[in-house]
Amino acid sequence: MKAAETCVTQVLEKLKTLPKKEFIDYLKGKMTKLRTGVKNKVLVGVFGKTGAGKSSLINAILGEPNCLPNGANISACTSVMIQVEANMTNYSYEAEIEFISKKEWEDDIKSHQDVMSDENDNKNEELVRVATAKIQAFYGKYGVGKSLKDLMKGEHFREIPEFLSPTNTVKMISCGTHLSQCSSVWIVNDIQRAASEREPWMILESSFSYLIQGGECENITFICTKTDDINPKNYLGSPVLKNTELHLDLEKKGAAERKRGCIQHRNEQAKIMLGERFNDEVVKKKPFIQMEKIFQVFTVSAEEFQNDENPILEQEQTEIPQLKQVLEDMNERHSKTAVKDYISGVYGILSLIKAANSNDSTMVEMKSNMYQLLKDSLEEQLSTITSLMTKHYNDLKKLLSEGVANSKKSCLQIAKEKVITPEARKDGRGYHRTLSSLCRNKGFCRSTNGDITDLNKTLAESMYAAINEKFAVIFPNAGTTGESIYKKICNFSIISDNMAKEWENTPMSLYLMFLTTEENFLKDKLKRDVLLRKKVIYESLTDEVQIIMCPCYEEASKISGKGTLKKTQELLVKHIDSSKNPMFDNAQKKMLEGFENLREYIEQTLRTELLESLKRSLKTPNSLSLPDVSEQLENMETYKMLALRERTSQI
């Protein structure tokens, strides 16, 4: 990469010495753009409840025990958003920490105090437990009995003054060595409750459509932490294992070997149970999901991995090295792809410079012929994209129409059962707070124990059910399908095999090399843009539902006093019933408009950008006295072959 950048710098310096001309400015612009066009990072999202072991896990992977705060070494550890990423310019980690504002923190603490209050006649033990744990995590065990005024005193925030800011602030910290990140989602939970606890599965269920259908997540990794936290006597004495062959065998072992055996057995069982639960709760409900491609389980012990004195587990048995390898492999794939693309881009521009330097008079006619051939080919290739996307549009329209019909019939019943008057909350105790919060937040509410209530998504449920399978064909996250837009863009080329063969070993091949790299860069850009637009298209259904529901939410949020719950419920039911026709018709229209706009954008971008490249390369006169780049081109040919060889062996 550095050698290629040096080459770019050398050529740019030569171009700067030449008289100002439109074509020279074009070349300088292309070379400068290469430096800013490389995607410099991919991301990992780490989810898990308080105390699940997220910080300890990340610290172990980074090899920096104190890089991120955790409950063991600092009282304030969870009321921030932390983004850790590899620094691409030097060997250090950089963490971007977004602190919530003082007002948000005060509101959060007041909410927890209300839950714990003795004056609360509808106490929920689970909510009280969560509220107590959070206050104690920040203020210590004596914080629970203090007033809100005492808890907001500045003395509690001396080491984290960012909390005292009236607005959200961001702080950058750095430490340690270098490790890059990758695109994936990790769900972290204590192994003792990995399969049974509902929070991780709620996270997965509530965010699945946005991670997969409306996002770019390629895989979901379930990480069971604290695997070393086990009592062999209790474990082997459980009804399931008592007097089994495992029990009898391990009872003969020494204490360390017995504990290791229990850890490994529980790890194996956890992987089996989690795989079965994911299959039951996700794959069977979403048959378009291929489990083996997106789901994997790791059972880890950060404690044992960092234990230098008498460890029970070997390093590999903690599975931290395997997780590190996953990250490193994904980062290596990203890095090699970025290097290959950069080198190819430089090679293409150098090819154009060398071709434009030619004094061969016969090239004038050849350039004219090539221009017309490629222009005609462009229109032919665009027609295949139009054909595919028109088919997808018609299929989506049909499925959406079915979803609209089903939604109009069943939306009220589904909304009542799941959100407005759920069976589990028939007595209504405390549920008025949930509905009030939902209305204040335009249809969305997340409780303090992680429960998510989303009325907009619930109302759009039947529409999503109708299109999800087709949507996964059009916009797959992992790999490609034969009918995916991604695949169509990958295969798009105005340069046919016959055309390339005809011009091979002629000066015109340099122009084809430039145009090939232009195509590749343009296709990469389109694939990124399609991903962003895919998210907007997918979420357009709930967005339109929210727009229709907002007047109702606003009106309901003003209801107070006696009978609040009943009045809110009646208002929501009445509004849904009276608005369901335009609500779902508009949602269908919005999604189809988004898809049609995507088709127009792809076609217009390809046509405009490639015609510009054809014009610049094949309509520009030769003999412009450009710098001799033969040496640089030869070097880039070598780098290009090396990068291609590495990429091929990697695949």
mmCIF file of N, CA and C in Angstrom, residues 183-262:
data_model
loop_
_atom_site.group_PDB
_atom_site.id
_atom_site.type_symbol
_atom_site.label_atom_id
_atom_site.label_comp_id
_atom_site.label_asym_id
_atom_site.label_seq_id
_atom_site.Cartn_x
_atom_site.Cartn_y
_atom_site.Cartn_z
ATOM 1 N N SER A 183 -17.320 -6.249 10.657
ATOM 2 C CA SER A 183 -18.779 -6.187 10.665
ATOM 3 C C SER A 183 -19.374 -7.479 11.191
ATOM 4 N N SER A 184 -20.027 -7.399 12.336
ATOM 5 C CA SER A 184 -20.664 -8.552 12.962
ATOM 6 C C SER A 184 -21.460 -8.044 14.154
ATOM 7 N N VAL A 185 -22.342 -8.879 14.679
ATOM 8 C CA VAL A 185 -23.074 -8.534 15.897
ATOM 9 C C VAL A 185 -22.805 -9.609 16.933
ATOM 10 N N TRP A 186 -22.374 -9.191 18.109
ATOM 11 C CA TRP A 186 -22.112 -10.107 19.211
ATOM 12 C C TRP A 186 -23.163 -9.895 20.294
ATOM 13 N N ILE A 187 -23.800 -10.981 20.710
ATOM 14 C CA ILE A 187 -24.731 -10.933 21.835
ATOM 15 C C ILE A 187 -24.070 -11.664 22.995
ATOM 16 N N VAL A 188 -23.836 -10.936 24.079
ATOM 17 C CA VAL A 188 -23.041 -11.448 25.199
ATOM 18 C C VAL A 188 -23.941 -11.737 26.394
ATOM 19 N N ASN A 189 -23.753 -12.908 26.994
ATOM 20 C CA ASN A 189 -24.532 -13.249 28.187
ATOM 21 C C ASN A 189 -23.774 -14.251 29.046
ATOM 22 N N ASP A 190 -24.032 -14.196 30.346
ATOM 23 C CA ASP A 190 -23.462 -15.142 31.297
ATOM 24 C C ASP A 190 -23.904 -16.560 30.919
ATOM 25 N N ILE A 191 -22.967 -17.510 30.870
ATOM 26 C CA ILE A 191 -23.285 -18.869 30.425
ATOM 27 C C ILE A 191 -24.327 -19.554 31.300
ATOM 28 N N GLN A 192 -24.412 -19.184 32.566
ATOM 29 C CA GLN A 192 -25.360 -19.847 33.458
ATOM 30 C C GLN A 192 -26.806 -19.570 33.070
ATOM 31 N N ARG A 193 -27.015 -18.467 32.321
ATOM 32 C CA ARG A 193 -28.385 -18.129 31.907
ATOM 33 C C ARG A 193 -28.482 -17.936 30.398
ATOM 34 N N ALA A 194 -27.497 -18.450 29.680
ATOM 35 C CA ALA A 194 -27.411 -18.180 28.239
ATOM 36 C C ALA A 194 -28.638 -18.638 27.468
ATOM 37 N N ALA A 195 -29.094 -19.855 27.733
ATOM 38 C CA ALA A 195 -30.215 -20.391 26.959
ATOM 39 C C ALA A 195 -31.563 -20.042 27.564
ATOM 40 N N SER A 196 -31.593 -19.817 28.889
ATOM 41 C CA SER A 196 -32.876 -19.620 29.557
ATOM 42 C C SER A 196 -33.281 -18.157 29.696
ATOM 43 N N GLU A 197 -32.317 -17.266 29.836
ATOM 44 C CA GLU A 197 -32.654 -15.862 30.094
ATOM 45 C C GLU A 197 -33.249 -15.207 28.856
ATOM 46 N N ARG A 198 -34.226 -14.379 29.057
ATOM 47 C CA ARG A 198 -34.963 -13.846 27.907
ATOM 48 C C ARG A 198 -34.323 -12.614 27.291
ATOM 49 N N GLU A 199 -33.536 -11.827 28.054
ATOM 50 C CA GLU A 199 -33.014 -10.564 27.540
ATOM 51 C C GLU A 199 -32.221 -10.704 26.235
ATOM 52 N N PRO A 200 -31.259 -11.662 26.147
ATOM 53 C CA PRO A 200 -30.503 -11.768 24.887
ATOM 54 C C PRO A 200 -31.400 -12.083 23.692
ATOM 55 N N TRP A 201 -32.400 -12.913 23.934
ATOM 56 C CA TRP A 201 -33.298 -13.277 22.836
ATOM 57 C C TRP A 201 -34.240 -12.132 22.492
ATOM 58 N N MET A 202 -34.550 -11.313 23.484
ATOM 59 C CA MET A 202 -35.339 -10.108 23.206
ATOM 60 C C MET A 202 -34.532 -9.143 22.346
ATOM 61 N N ILE A 203 -33.247 -9.016 22.669
ATOM 62 C CA ILE A 203 -32.371 -8.158 21.867
ATOM 63 C C ILE A 203 -32.351 -8.655 20.427
ATOM 64 N N LEU A 204 -32.178 -9.970 20.290
ATOM 65 C CA LEU A 204 -32.107 -10.566 18.956
ATOM 66 C C LEU A 204 -33.415 -10.392 18.207
ATOM 67 N N GLU A 205 -34.527 -10.698 18.868
ATOM 68 C CA GLU A 205 -35.832 -10.633 18.211
ATOM 69 C C GLU A 205 -36.204 -9.211 17.839
ATOM 70 N N SER A 206 -35.967 -8.262 18.768
ATOM 71 C CA SER A 206 -36.387 -6.887 18.526
ATOM 72 C C SER A 206 -35.556 -6.196 17.468
ATOM 73 N N SER A 207 -34.318 -6.624 17.317
ATOM 74 C CA SER A 207 -33.431 -5.931 16.376
ATOM 75 C C SER A 207 -33.117 -6.744 15.129
ATOM 76 N N PHE A 208 -33.654 -7.979 15.068
ATOM 77 C CA PHE A 208 -33.258 -8.878 13.982
ATOM 78 C C PHE A 208 -33.549 -8.292 12.607
ATOM 79 N N SER A 209 -34.748 -7.749 12.446
ATOM 80 C CA SER A 209 -35.116 -7.243 11.119
ATOM 81 C C SER A 209 -34.227 -6.080 10.701
ATOM 82 N N TYR A 210 -33.785 -5.277 11.683
ATOM 83 C CA TYR A 210 -32.942 -4.137 11.344
ATOM 84 C C TYR A 210 -31.482 -4.551 11.136
ATOM 85 N N LEU A 211 -31.082 -5.642 11.807
ATOM 86 C CA LEU A 211 -29.721 -6.134 11.622
ATOM 87 C C LEU A 211 -29.567 -6.847 10.290
ATOM 88 N N ILE A 212 -30.553 -7.669 9.938
ATOM 89 C CA ILE A 212 -30.443 -8.503 8.754
ATOM 90 C C ILE A 212 -31.162 -7.872 7.568
ATOM 91 N N GLN A 213 -32.480 -7.739 7.667
ATOM 92 C CA GLN A 213 -33.249 -7.242 6.530
ATOM 93 C C GLN A 213 -32.971 -5.770 6.242
ATOM 94 N N GLY A 214 -32.879 -4.978 7.308
ATOM 95 C CA GLY A 214 -32.685 -3.551 7.097
ATOM 96 C C GLY A 214 -31.276 -3.090 7.375
ATOM 97 N N GLY A 215 -30.331 -4.014 7.478
ATOM 98 C CA GLY A 215 -28.961 -3.623 7.805
ATOM 99 C C GLY A 215 -27.941 -4.375 6.978
ATOM 100 N N GLU A 216 -26.706 -4.380 7.467
ATOM 101 C CA GLU A 216 -25.627 -5.018 6.720
ATOM 102 C C GLU A 216 -24.934 -6.119 7.511
ATOM 103 N N CYS A 217 -25.537 -6.518 8.636
ATOM 104 C CA CYS A 217 -24.937 -7.558 9.467
ATOM 105 C C CYS A 217 -24.837 -8.867 8.693
ATOM 106 N N GLU A 218 -23.652 -9.453 8.667
ATOM 107 C CA GLU A 218 -23.430 -10.700 7.948
ATOM 108 C C GLU A 218 -23.530 -11.921 8.855
ATOM 109 N N ASN A 219 -23.296 -11.733 10.150
ATOM 110 C CA ASN A 219 -23.416 -12.868 11.054
ATOM 111 C C ASN A 219 -23.713 -12.405 12.469
ATOM 112 N N ILE A 220 -24.285 -13.317 13.237
ATOM 113 C CA ILE A 220 -24.618 -13.061 14.635
ATOM 114 C C ILE A 220 -23.860 -14.067 15.481
ATOM 115 N N THR A 221 -23.099 -13.571 16.427
ATOM 116 C CA THR A 221 -22.286 -14.427 17.290
ATOM 117 C C THR A 221 -22.808 -14.343 18.718
ATOM 118 N N PHE A 222 -23.194 -15.477 19.264
ATOM 119 C CA PHE A 222 -23.656 -15.537 20.655
ATOM 120 C C PHE A 222 -22.464 -15.938 21.515
ATOM 121 N N ILE A 223 -22.116 -15.110 22.479
ATOM 122 C CA ILE A 223 -20.928 -15.347 23.300
ATOM 123 C C ILE A 223 -21.337 -15.590 24.746
ATOM 124 N N CYS A 224 -21.073 -16.789 25.231
ATOM 125 C CA CYS A 224 -21.345 -17.141 26.623
ATOM 126 C C CYS A 224 -20.100 -16.828 27.448
ATOM 127 N N THR A 225 -20.230 -15.969 28.431
ATOM 128 C CA THR A 225 -19.088 -15.521 29.231
ATOM 129 C C THR A 225 -19.049 -16.232 30.590
ATOM 130 N N LYS A 226 -17.955 -15.983 31.302
ATOM 131 C CA LYS A 226 -17.779 -16.468 32.682
ATOM 132 C C LYS A 226 -17.894 -17.995 32.780
ATOM 133 N N THR A 227 -17.349 -18.699 31.791
ATOM 134 C CA THR A 227 -17.450 -20.163 31.784
ATOM 135 C C THR A 227 -16.684 -20.804 32.935
ATOM 136 N N ASP A 228 -15.736 -20.066 33.508
ATOM 137 C CA ASP A 228 -14.957 -20.610 34.632
ATOM 138 C C ASP A 228 -15.724 -20.566 35.947
ATOM 139 N N ASP A 229 -16.835 -19.817 35.971
ATOM 140 C CA ASP A 229 -17.634 -19.678 37.194
ATOM 141 C C ASP A 229 -18.542 -20.899 37.336
ATOM 142 N N ILE A 230 -18.030 -21.949 37.955
ATOM 143 C CA ILE A 230 -18.773 -23.206 38.069
ATOM 144 C C ILE A 230 -18.363 -23.928 39.344
ATOM 145 N N ASN A 231 -19.319 -24.555 39.989
ATOM 146 C CA ASN A 231 -19.061 -25.377 41.171
ATOM 147 C C ASN A 231 -19.177 -26.844 40.748
ATOM 148 N N PRO A 232 -18.038 -27.534 40.577
ATOM 149 C CA PRO A 232 -18.084 -28.917 40.069
ATOM 150 C C PRO A 232 -18.988 -29.842 40.885
ATOM 151 N N LYS A 233 -18.981 -29.680 42.200
ATOM 152 C CA LYS A 233 -19.802 -30.560 43.045
ATOM 153 C C LYS A 233 -21.277 -30.378 42.739
ATOM 154 N N ASN A 234 -21.706 -29.123 42.669
ATOM 155 C CA ASN A 234 -23.117 -28.854 42.373
ATOM 156 C C ASN A 234 -23.475 -29.261 40.951
ATOM 157 N N TYR A 235 -22.527 -29.011 40.028
ATOM 158 C CA TYR A 235 -22.808 -29.317 38.622
ATOM 159 C C TYR A 235 -22.966 -30.823 38.408
ATOM 160 N N LEU A 236 -22.000 -31.598 38.941
ATOM 161 C CA LEU A 236 -22.056 -33.050 38.753
ATOM 162 C C LEU A 236 -23.177 -33.686 39.561
ATOM 163 N N GLY A 237 -23.585 -33.000 40.626
ATOM 164 C CA GLY A 237 -24.651 -33.547 41.465
ATOM 165 C C GLY A 237 -26.049 -33.199 40.995
ATOM 166 N N SER A 238 -26.148 -32.471 39.900
ATOM 167 C CA SER A 238 -27.466 -32.116 39.371
ATOM 168 C C SER A 238 -28.198 -33.371 38.924
ATOM 169 N N PRO A 239 -29.541 -33.356 38.939
ATOM 170 C CA PRO A 239 -30.319 -34.553 38.554
ATOM 171 C C PRO A 239 -29.971 -35.070 37.169
ATOM 172 N N VAL A 240 -29.600 -34.179 36.272
ATOM 173 C CA VAL A 240 -29.311 -34.594 34.899
ATOM 174 C C VAL A 240 -28.015 -35.394 34.814
ATOM 175 N N LEU A 241 -27.035 -35.048 35.635
ATOM 176 C CA LEU A 241 -25.706 -35.673 35.521
ATOM 177 C C LEU A 241 -25.394 -36.693 36.619
ATOM 178 N N LYS A 242 -26.175 -36.693 37.683
ATOM 179 C CA LYS A 242 -25.866 -37.565 38.813
ATOM 180 C C LYS A 242 -25.826 -39.031 38.387
ATOM 181 N N ASN A 243 -24.731 -39.687 38.776
ATOM 182 C CA ASN A 243 -24.516 -41.112 38.487
ATOM 183 C C ASN A 243 -24.340 -41.427 36.998
ATOM 184 N N THR A 244 -24.112 -40.407 36.191
ATOM 185 C CA THR A 244 -23.829 -40.652 34.776
ATOM 186 C C THR A 244 -22.365 -41.029 34.615
ATOM 187 N N GLU A 245 -22.009 -41.467 33.395
ATOM 188 C CA GLU A 245 -20.622 -41.835 33.120
ATOM 189 C C GLU A 245 -19.692 -40.647 33.325
ATOM 190 N N LEU A 246 -20.131 -39.448 32.916
ATOM 191 C CA LEU A 246 -19.325 -38.238 33.112
ATOM 192 C C LEU A 246 -19.089 -38.001 34.595
ATOM 193 N N HIS A 247 -20.163 -38.115 35.389
ATOM 194 C CA HIS A 247 -20.073 -37.902 36.829
ATOM 195 C C HIS A 247 -19.055 -38.866 37.451
ATOM 196 N N LEU A 248 -19.205 -40.129 37.146
ATOM 197 C CA LEU A 248 -18.340 -41.144 37.742
ATOM 198 C C LEU A 248 -16.893 -40.977 37.309
ATOM 199 N N ASP A 249 -16.696 -40.580 36.044
ATOM 200 C CA ASP A 249 -15.342 -40.414 35.513
ATOM 201 C C ASP A 249 -14.641 -39.215 36.155
ATOM 202 N N LEU A 250 -15.339 -38.084 36.235
ATOM 203 C CA LEU A 250 -14.713 -36.866 36.759
ATOM 204 C C LEU A 250 -14.501 -36.919 38.264
ATOM 205 N N GLU A 251 -15.327 -37.687 38.974
ATOM 206 C CA GLU A 251 -15.162 -37.806 40.422
ATOM 207 C C GLU A 251 -13.812 -38.427 40.788
ATOM 208 N N LYS A 252 -13.222 -39.158 39.846
ATOM 209 C CA LYS A 252 -11.924 -39.798 40.085
ATOM 210 C C LYS A 252 -10.761 -38.843 39.846
ATOM 211 N N LYS A 253 -11.040 -37.699 39.222
ATOM 212 C CA LYS A 253 -9.974 -36.768 38.837
ATOM 213 C C LYS A 253 -9.627 -35.823 39.986
ATOM 214 N N GLY A 254 -8.497 -35.135 39.799
ATOM 215 C CA GLY A 254 -8.120 -34.100 40.738
ATOM 216 C C GLY A 254 -9.023 -32.889 40.598
ATOM 217 N N ALA A 255 -8.933 -31.949 41.539
ATOM 218 C CA ALA A 255 -9.855 -30.810 41.568
ATOM 219 C C ALA A 255 -9.790 -29.977 40.287
ATOM 220 N N ALA A 256 -8.572 -29.680 39.821
ATOM 221 C CA ALA A 256 -8.419 -28.833 38.638
ATOM 222 C C ALA A 256 -8.966 -29.523 37.393
ATOM 223 N N GLU A 257 -8.622 -30.825 37.238
ATOM 224 C CA GLU A 257 -9.085 -31.554 36.056
ATOM 225 C C GLU A 257 -10.596 -31.756 36.096
ATOM 226 N N ARG A 258 -11.124 -31.954 37.320
ATOM 227 C CA ARG A 258 -12.575 -32.117 37.466
ATOM 228 C C ARG A 258 -13.308 -30.832 37.068
ATOM 229 N N LYS A 259 -12.779 -29.697 37.495
ATOM 230 C CA LYS A 259 -13.417 -28.432 37.138
ATOM 231 C C LYS A 259 -13.324 -28.172 35.647
ATOM 232 N N ARG A 260 -12.151 -28.494 35.064
ATOM 233 C CA ARG A 260 -11.985 -28.311 33.616
ATOM 234 C C ARG A 260 -12.994 -29.170 32.845
ATOM 235 N N GLY A 261 -13.180 -30.403 33.294
ATOM 236 C CA GLY A 261 -14.130 -31.291 32.633
ATOM 237 C C GLY A 261 -15.554 -30.766 32.706
ATOM 238 N N CYS A 262 -15.920 -30.212 33.867
ATOM 239 C CA CYS A 262 -17.267 -29.643 34.026
ATOM 240 C C CYS A 262 -17.455 -28.433 33.116
#
